[in-house]
Amino acid sequence: SNSNIAVAIDGPAASGKSTVAKTLAKRLGLIMVNTGAMYRAVAWATIQHGVDPADSAAVINLLDRVDFTCGVENNLSTVLVDGVDLGDALRQDAVNSRVSKVAAISEVRELLVSMQRDYLELGSVVMEGRDIGSVVFPNTPFKMYIDASEEVRRKRRAAEGIIDDPTARDKEDSKRKSSPLVIAEGAVVIDSSEMDVEQVVQAALTVLRERGASEELLAKAN
Ligand code: CDP
Ligand code: CDP
């Protein structure tokens, strides 16, 4: 519909997707879209409304009763639940333990995927999640899968002082029927276990260059 591009970044929890996506987007002047926050917003709403996240019918019903609105502020995606930006509340343990359950419901995914695709109307995006290269933007040439060993990922989460078992969520995310976590066809795998953030950003820029991103865009990174 327009010339805006989508850079798709997928991978398991705590591999560094959002940190890398944020840095890359800032450097290139693109909008950074954190899709995990949208799934977290639905999980948060189940807590607020006392809905069992494993009860698909009840969660689907909740989608009609609660307003989820996505936007952009300072080139970063935002998600409002009934008009409220939940911020750090989306990172709490109760959300971590529920989010993979609501994310396995295909009606939840359909709603959020369509909101994610709408971002491309606003500008070029760096979007990070689990199914961006496989489902949301399967035709983009700019796809990467950022990985890191389980040990490194656990350490990265612990270093942030967040209580979370990222690998437990990965198992749930990988085994579900609807859009599981996979390495998308055509995605470049970047193992970041032994890399710092800047090295991963440079690897991502190399992917963009090799896959034909415009000189005008790439010049901004220098
Ligand atoms: O930050 P972290 O990697 O721990 O998680 P996140 O990116 O905020 O995603 C939270 C959860 O949302 C994941 O564990 C998935 O269950 C779900 N998710 C998804 O299913 N599809 C996406 N595109 C993004 C997140
Ligand atoms: O979005 P995702 O859950 O994949 O990871 P994140 O929220 O960006 O968290 C990754 C953490 O590891 C952050 O504290 C980063 O500073 C750190 N880190 C990284 O992202 N990439 C590296 N190559 C090394 C460390």
mmCIF file of C-alpha atoms and ligand atoms in Angstrom:
data_model
loop_
_atom_site.group_PDB
_atom_site.id
_atom_site.type_symbol
_atom_site.label_atom_id
_atom_site.label_comp_id
_atom_site.label_asym_id
_atom_site.label_seq_id
_atom_site.Cartn_x
_atom_site.Cartn_y
_atom_site.Cartn_z
ATOM 1 C CA SER A 1 0.000 0.000 0.000
ATOM 2 C CA ASN A 2 2.994 2.314 0.458
ATOM 3 C CA SER A 3 6.799 2.249 0.480
ATOM 4 C CA ASN A 4 7.150 1.750 4.219
ATOM 5 C CA ILE A 5 9.318 -1.172 5.245
ATOM 6 C CA ALA A 6 9.018 -3.667 8.107
ATOM 7 C CA VAL A 7 12.032 -5.096 9.897
ATOM 8 C CA ALA A 8 10.938 -8.302 11.644
ATOM 9 C CA ILE A 9 12.786 -9.422 14.782
ATOM 10 C CA ASP A 10 11.741 -12.673 16.466
ATOM 11 C CA GLY A 11 13.277 -14.944 19.062
ATOM 12 C CA PRO A 12 12.834 -16.501 22.501
ATOM 13 C CA ALA A 13 12.381 -14.554 25.748
ATOM 14 C CA ALA A 14 15.309 -12.464 26.988
ATOM 15 C CA SER A 15 17.392 -12.960 23.844
ATOM 16 C CA GLY A 16 17.639 -9.172 23.525
ATOM 17 C CA LYS A 17 14.939 -8.530 20.899
ATOM 18 C CA SER A 18 13.468 -5.374 22.396
ATOM 19 C CA THR A 19 16.802 -3.824 23.334
ATOM 20 C CA VAL A 20 18.159 -4.428 19.836
ATOM 21 C CA ALA A 21 14.912 -3.376 18.122
ATOM 22 C CA LYS A 22 14.818 -0.146 20.117
ATOM 23 C CA THR A 23 18.441 0.738 19.329
ATOM 24 C CA LEU A 24 18.082 -0.119 15.656
ATOM 25 C CA ALA A 25 14.824 1.826 15.277
ATOM 26 C CA LYS A 26 16.235 4.874 17.018
ATOM 27 C CA ARG A 27 19.314 4.911 14.815
ATOM 28 C CA LEU A 28 17.320 4.545 11.600
ATOM 29 C CA GLY A 29 14.484 6.854 12.633
ATOM 30 C CA LEU A 30 11.879 4.058 12.476
ATOM 31 C CA ILE A 31 8.969 3.210 14.745
ATOM 32 C CA MET A 32 9.754 0.413 17.225
ATOM 33 C CA VAL A 33 6.798 -1.895 17.865
ATOM 34 C CA ASN A 34 6.869 -4.197 20.904
ATOM 35 C CA THR A 35 4.192 -6.815 20.200
ATOM 36 C CA GLY A 36 4.790 -8.680 23.468
ATOM 37 C CA ALA A 37 3.299 -5.677 25.286
ATOM 38 C CA MET A 38 0.016 -6.240 23.398
ATOM 39 C CA TYR A 39 -0.238 -9.876 24.501
ATOM 40 C CA ARG A 40 0.737 -8.754 27.995
ATOM 41 C CA ALA A 41 -2.103 -6.184 27.932
ATOM 42 C CA VAL A 42 -4.633 -8.957 27.234
ATOM 43 C CA ALA A 43 -3.126 -11.054 30.048
ATOM 44 C CA TRP A 44 -3.357 -8.050 32.366
ATOM 45 C CA ALA A 45 -7.031 -7.577 31.474
ATOM 46 C CA THR A 46 -7.784 -11.208 32.432
ATOM 47 C CA ILE A 47 -6.375 -10.498 35.897
ATOM 48 C CA GLN A 48 -8.361 -7.297 36.273
ATOM 49 C CA HIS A 49 -11.604 -8.981 35.204
ATOM 50 C CA GLY A 50 -11.016 -12.253 37.038
ATOM 51 C CA VAL A 51 -10.992 -14.321 33.853
ATOM 52 C CA ASP A 52 -9.177 -17.669 33.647
ATOM 53 C CA PRO A 53 -6.566 -17.174 30.876
ATOM 54 C CA ALA A 54 -6.936 -20.835 29.894
ATOM 55 C CA ASP A 55 -10.696 -20.414 29.303
ATOM 56 C CA SER A 56 -10.660 -19.402 25.614
ATOM 57 C CA ALA A 57 -14.356 -18.561 25.431
ATOM 58 C CA ALA A 58 -14.099 -16.245 28.443
ATOM 59 C CA VAL A 59 -10.975 -14.553 27.058
ATOM 60 C CA ILE A 60 -12.599 -14.088 23.626
ATOM 61 C CA ASN A 61 -15.625 -12.564 25.357
ATOM 62 C CA LEU A 62 -13.288 -10.193 27.206
ATOM 63 C CA LEU A 63 -11.945 -8.911 23.865
ATOM 64 C CA ASP A 64 -15.385 -7.397 23.228
ATOM 65 C CA ARG A 65 -15.692 -5.843 26.667
ATOM 66 C CA VAL A 66 -12.276 -4.247 26.960
ATOM 67 C CA ASP A 67 -10.844 -1.608 24.640
ATOM 68 C CA PHE A 68 -7.284 -2.258 23.453
ATOM 69 C CA THR A 69 -5.822 0.696 21.576
ATOM 70 C CA CYS A 70 -2.356 0.782 20.038
ATOM 71 C CA GLY A 71 -0.491 3.975 19.288
ATOM 72 C CA VAL A 72 2.942 5.565 19.017
ATOM 73 C CA GLU A 73 4.749 7.934 21.350
ATOM 74 C CA ASN A 74 8.288 9.144 20.660
ATOM 75 C CA ASN A 75 8.602 6.505 17.927
ATOM 76 C CA LEU A 76 7.787 3.695 20.392
ATOM 77 C CA SER A 77 4.569 1.664 20.296
ATOM 78 C CA THR A 78 2.100 2.111 23.133
ATOM 79 C CA VAL A 79 -0.857 0.013 24.192
ATOM 80 C CA LEU A 80 -3.780 1.374 26.182
ATOM 81 C CA VAL A 81 -6.263 -0.828 28.045
ATOM 82 C CA ASP A 82 -9.536 1.081 28.432
ATOM 83 C CA GLY A 83 -7.519 4.241 27.909
ATOM 84 C CA VAL A 84 -4.813 3.457 30.455
ATOM 85 C CA ASP A 85 -1.099 2.974 29.687
ATOM 86 C CA LEU A 86 -0.066 0.208 32.081
ATOM 87 C CA GLY A 87 3.692 0.683 31.802
ATOM 88 C CA ASP A 88 5.748 -1.528 34.087
ATOM 89 C CA ALA A 89 2.644 -3.310 35.406
ATOM 90 C CA LEU A 90 2.840 -5.377 32.207
ATOM 91 C CA ARG A 91 6.151 -6.908 33.366
ATOM 92 C CA GLN A 92 4.770 -8.271 36.656
ATOM 93 C CA ASP A 93 5.002 -11.929 37.563
ATOM 94 C CA ALA A 94 1.234 -12.521 37.372
ATOM 95 C CA VAL A 95 1.331 -11.334 33.754
ATOM 96 C CA ASN A 96 4.403 -13.449 32.925
ATOM 97 C CA SER A 97 2.645 -16.575 34.133
ATOM 98 C CA ARG A 98 -0.553 -15.905 32.119
ATOM 99 C CA VAL A 99 0.624 -14.342 28.905
ATOM 100 C CA SER A 100 1.511 -17.520 26.986
ATOM 101 C CA LYS A 101 -1.971 -18.892 27.676
ATOM 102 C CA VAL A 102 -3.822 -15.943 26.151
ATOM 103 C CA ALA A 103 -1.269 -15.822 23.321
ATOM 104 C CA ALA A 104 -2.219 -19.389 22.348
ATOM 105 C CA ILE A 105 -5.815 -18.331 21.538
ATOM 106 C CA SER A 106 -6.139 -17.738 17.791
ATOM 107 C CA GLU A 107 -8.863 -15.063 18.151
ATOM 108 C CA VAL A 108 -6.517 -13.062 20.395
ATOM 109 C CA ARG A 109 -3.759 -13.399 17.809
ATOM 110 C CA GLU A 110 -6.032 -12.358 14.920
ATOM 111 C CA LEU A 111 -7.037 -9.157 16.687
ATOM 112 C CA LEU A 112 -3.486 -8.220 17.657
ATOM 113 C CA VAL A 113 -1.918 -9.183 14.309
ATOM 114 C CA SER A 114 -4.305 -6.863 12.500
ATOM 115 C CA MET A 115 -3.400 -4.009 14.862
ATOM 116 C CA GLN A 116 0.273 -4.800 14.286
ATOM 117 C CA ARG A 117 -0.085 -4.659 10.497
ATOM 118 C CA ASP A 118 -1.822 -1.268 10.816
ATOM 119 C CA TYR A 119 1.415 0.268 12.111
ATOM 120 C CA LEU A 120 2.818 0.141 8.589
ATOM 121 C CA GLU A 121 0.317 2.867 7.634
ATOM 122 C CA LEU A 122 2.082 5.196 10.078
ATOM 123 C CA GLY A 123 5.639 4.629 8.869
ATOM 124 C CA SER A 124 8.455 2.118 8.554
ATOM 125 C CA VAL A 125 8.779 -0.143 11.569
ATOM 126 C CA VAL A 126 11.109 -2.397 13.489
ATOM 127 C CA MET A 127 8.713 -4.913 15.039
ATOM 128 C CA GLU A 128 9.717 -7.542 17.575
ATOM 129 C CA GLY A 129 7.875 -10.601 18.836
ATOM 130 C CA ARG A 130 7.499 -14.314 18.099
ATOM 131 C CA ASP A 131 5.673 -14.482 14.747
ATOM 132 C CA ILE A 132 6.570 -11.222 12.992
ATOM 133 C CA GLY A 133 8.559 -12.822 10.169
ATOM 134 C CA SER A 134 6.326 -15.899 9.946
ATOM 135 C CA VAL A 135 2.823 -14.400 10.219
ATOM 136 C CA VAL A 136 2.627 -10.619 10.583
ATOM 137 C CA PHE A 137 4.968 -9.649 7.714
ATOM 138 C CA PRO A 138 5.879 -12.906 5.919
ATOM 139 C CA ASN A 139 6.836 -11.018 2.738
ATOM 140 C CA THR A 140 9.392 -8.668 4.218
ATOM 141 C CA PRO A 141 12.978 -9.454 3.173
ATOM 142 C CA PHE A 142 14.223 -7.968 6.470
ATOM 143 C CA LYS A 143 13.844 -10.848 8.906
ATOM 144 C CA MET A 144 15.971 -12.005 11.789
ATOM 145 C CA TYR A 145 15.750 -14.445 14.640
ATOM 146 C CA ILE A 146 17.793 -13.392 17.654
ATOM 147 C CA ASP A 147 18.767 -16.323 19.825
ATOM 148 C CA ALA A 148 20.931 -16.866 22.929
ATOM 149 C CA SER A 149 21.625 -19.893 25.110
ATOM 150 C CA GLU A 150 19.193 -20.640 27.945
ATOM 151 C CA GLU A 151 21.870 -19.876 30.516
ATOM 152 C CA VAL A 152 22.648 -16.478 29.010
ATOM 153 C CA ARG A 153 18.953 -15.602 28.760
ATOM 154 C CA ARG A 154 18.287 -16.513 32.388
ATOM 155 C CA LYS A 155 21.251 -14.365 33.434
ATOM 156 C CA ARG A 156 20.037 -11.415 31.349
ATOM 157 C CA ARG A 157 16.628 -11.503 33.031
ATOM 158 C CA ALA A 158 18.148 -11.913 36.492
ATOM 159 C CA ALA A 159 20.469 -8.950 35.824
ATOM 160 C CA GLU A 160 17.375 -6.817 35.214
ATOM 161 C CA GLY A 161 16.009 -7.899 38.615
ATOM 162 C CA ILE A 162 12.920 -9.424 37.015
ATOM 163 C CA ILE A 163 11.358 -12.594 38.398
ATOM 164 C CA ASP A 164 10.664 -14.668 35.330
ATOM 165 C CA ASP A 165 11.491 -18.096 33.952
ATOM 166 C CA PRO A 166 11.856 -17.164 30.293
ATOM 167 C CA THR A 167 12.497 -20.732 29.204
ATOM 168 C CA ALA A 168 9.174 -21.978 30.628
ATOM 169 C CA ARG A 169 7.348 -19.460 28.437
ATOM 170 C CA ASP A 170 9.451 -20.450 25.440
ATOM 171 C CA LYS A 171 8.239 -24.033 25.773
ATOM 172 C CA GLU A 172 4.604 -22.926 25.825
ATOM 173 C CA ASP A 173 5.204 -20.497 22.952
ATOM 174 C CA SER A 174 6.941 -23.127 20.821
ATOM 175 C CA LYS A 175 4.434 -25.938 21.224
ATOM 176 C CA ARG A 176 1.184 -24.020 20.623
ATOM 177 C CA LYS A 177 -0.808 -24.669 17.419
ATOM 178 C CA SER A 178 -1.505 -21.051 16.525
ATOM 179 C CA SER A 179 1.619 -19.207 15.270
ATOM 180 C CA PRO A 180 4.227 -20.938 17.438
ATOM 181 C CA LEU A 181 7.663 -19.455 17.963
ATOM 182 C CA VAL A 182 9.607 -20.632 14.897
ATOM 183 C CA ILE A 183 12.525 -19.452 12.817
ATOM 184 C CA ALA A 184 10.635 -17.867 9.913
ATOM 185 C CA GLU A 185 11.454 -18.913 6.382
ATOM 186 C CA GLY A 186 14.204 -16.635 5.130
ATOM 187 C CA ALA A 187 15.153 -15.288 8.558
ATOM 188 C CA VAL A 188 18.819 -14.757 9.432
ATOM 189 C CA VAL A 189 19.633 -16.369 12.787
ATOM 190 C CA ILE A 190 21.839 -14.243 15.051
ATOM 191 C CA ASP A 191 23.170 -16.075 18.107
ATOM 192 C CA SER A 192 23.794 -13.246 20.563
ATOM 193 C CA SER A 193 25.107 -15.397 23.438
ATOM 194 C CA GLU A 194 28.603 -13.966 23.120
ATOM 195 C CA MET A 195 27.711 -10.587 21.643
ATOM 196 C CA ASP A 196 26.968 -7.229 23.213
ATOM 197 C CA VAL A 197 24.007 -5.112 22.108
ATOM 198 C CA GLU A 198 26.062 -3.030 19.658
ATOM 199 C CA GLN A 199 27.404 -6.140 17.936
ATOM 200 C CA VAL A 200 23.881 -7.470 17.444
ATOM 201 C CA VAL A 201 22.739 -4.097 16.086
ATOM 202 C CA GLN A 202 25.640 -4.189 13.611
ATOM 203 C CA ALA A 203 24.657 -7.734 12.574
ATOM 204 C CA ALA A 204 21.086 -6.519 12.012
ATOM 205 C CA LEU A 205 22.332 -3.615 9.878
ATOM 206 C CA THR A 206 24.315 -6.116 7.807
ATOM 207 C CA VAL A 207 21.109 -8.087 7.181
ATOM 208 C CA LEU A 208 19.368 -4.910 5.993
ATOM 209 C CA ARG A 209 22.287 -4.040 3.700
ATOM 210 C CA GLU A 210 22.523 -7.542 2.233
ATOM 211 C CA ARG A 211 18.785 -7.714 1.657
ATOM 212 C CA GLY A 212 18.692 -4.472 -0.296
ATOM 213 C CA ALA A 213 17.603 -1.747 2.130
ATOM 214 C CA SER A 214 17.892 1.716 0.566
ATOM 215 C CA GLU A 215 21.117 3.714 0.856
ATOM 216 C CA GLU A 216 19.056 6.585 2.179
ATOM 217 C CA LEU A 217 17.907 4.481 5.128
ATOM 218 C CA LEU A 218 21.286 2.883 5.834
ATOM 219 C CA ALA A 219 23.093 6.239 5.699
ATOM 220 C CA LYS A 220 21.242 7.275 8.860
ATOM 221 C CA ALA A 221 22.994 4.536 10.823
ATOM 222 C CA ASN A 222 26.452 6.005 10.189
HETATM 223 O O1 CDP B 1 10.167 -9.687 26.876
HETATM 224 P P1 CDP B 1 9.931 -11.152 26.730
HETATM 225 O O2 CDP B 1 10.702 -11.723 25.578
HETATM 226 O O3 CDP B 1 10.105 -11.923 27.982
HETATM 227 O O4 CDP B 1 8.396 -11.353 26.373
HETATM 228 P P2 CDP B 1 7.495 -10.510 25.390
HETATM 229 O O5 CDP B 1 8.177 -10.254 24.098
HETATM 230 O O6 CDP B 1 7.010 -9.337 26.146
HETATM 231 O O7 CDP B 1 6.309 -11.516 25.085
HETATM 232 C C1 CDP B 1 5.490 -11.999 26.120
HETATM 233 C C2 CDP B 1 4.702 -13.175 25.623
HETATM 234 O O8 CDP B 1 3.777 -12.735 24.632
HETATM 235 C C3 CDP B 1 5.494 -14.289 24.960
HETATM 236 O O9 CDP B 1 6.014 -15.224 25.895
HETATM 237 C C4 CDP B 1 4.438 -14.916 24.033
HETATM 238 O O10 CDP B 1 3.607 -15.817 24.750
HETATM 239 C C5 CDP B 1 3.590 -13.725 23.633
HETATM 240 N N1 CDP B 1 3.928 -13.181 22.322
HETATM 241 C C6 CDP B 1 3.440 -13.826 21.203
HETATM 242 O O11 CDP B 1 2.820 -14.872 21.324
HETATM 243 N N2 CDP B 1 3.629 -13.310 19.959
HETATM 244 C C7 CDP B 1 4.314 -12.171 19.794
HETATM 245 N N3 CDP B 1 4.467 -11.670 18.567
HETATM 246 C C8 CDP B 1 4.847 -11.503 20.920
HETATM 247 C C9 CDP B 1 4.648 -12.042 22.174
HETATM 248 O O1 CDP B 2 13.015 -8.509 24.302
HETATM 249 P P1 CDP B 2 13.721 -9.674 24.912
HETATM 250 O O2 CDP B 2 12.910 -10.368 25.941
HETATM 251 O O3 CDP B 2 14.264 -10.639 23.894
HETATM 252 O O4 CDP B 2 15.013 -9.128 25.663
HETATM 253 P P2 CDP B 2 15.230 -7.706 26.339
HETATM 254 O O5 CDP B 2 14.010 -7.294 27.087
HETATM 255 O O6 CDP B 2 15.783 -6.773 25.324
HETATM 256 O O7 CDP B 2 16.305 -8.016 27.455
HETATM 257 C C1 CDP B 2 17.592 -8.413 27.153
HETATM 258 C C2 CDP B 2 18.576 -7.949 28.233
HETATM 259 O O8 CDP B 2 19.871 -8.461 27.917
HETATM 260 C C3 CDP B 2 18.733 -6.445 28.328
HETATM 261 O O9 CDP B 2 18.977 -6.102 29.683
HETATM 262 C C4 CDP B 2 19.955 -6.140 27.494
HETATM 263 O O10 CDP B 2 20.687 -5.016 27.913
HETATM 264 C C5 CDP B 2 20.803 -7.404 27.640
HETATM 265 N N1 CDP B 2 21.561 -7.807 26.434
HETATM 266 C C6 CDP B 2 20.997 -7.812 25.168
HETATM 267 O O11 CDP B 2 19.842 -7.463 25.024
HETATM 268 N N2 CDP B 2 21.718 -8.205 24.052
HETATM 269 C C7 CDP B 2 22.972 -8.611 24.177
HETATM 270 N N3 CDP B 2 23.637 -9.001 23.103
HETATM 271 C C8 CDP B 2 23.534 -8.630 25.439
HETATM 272 C C9 CDP B 2 22.812 -8.232 26.564
#
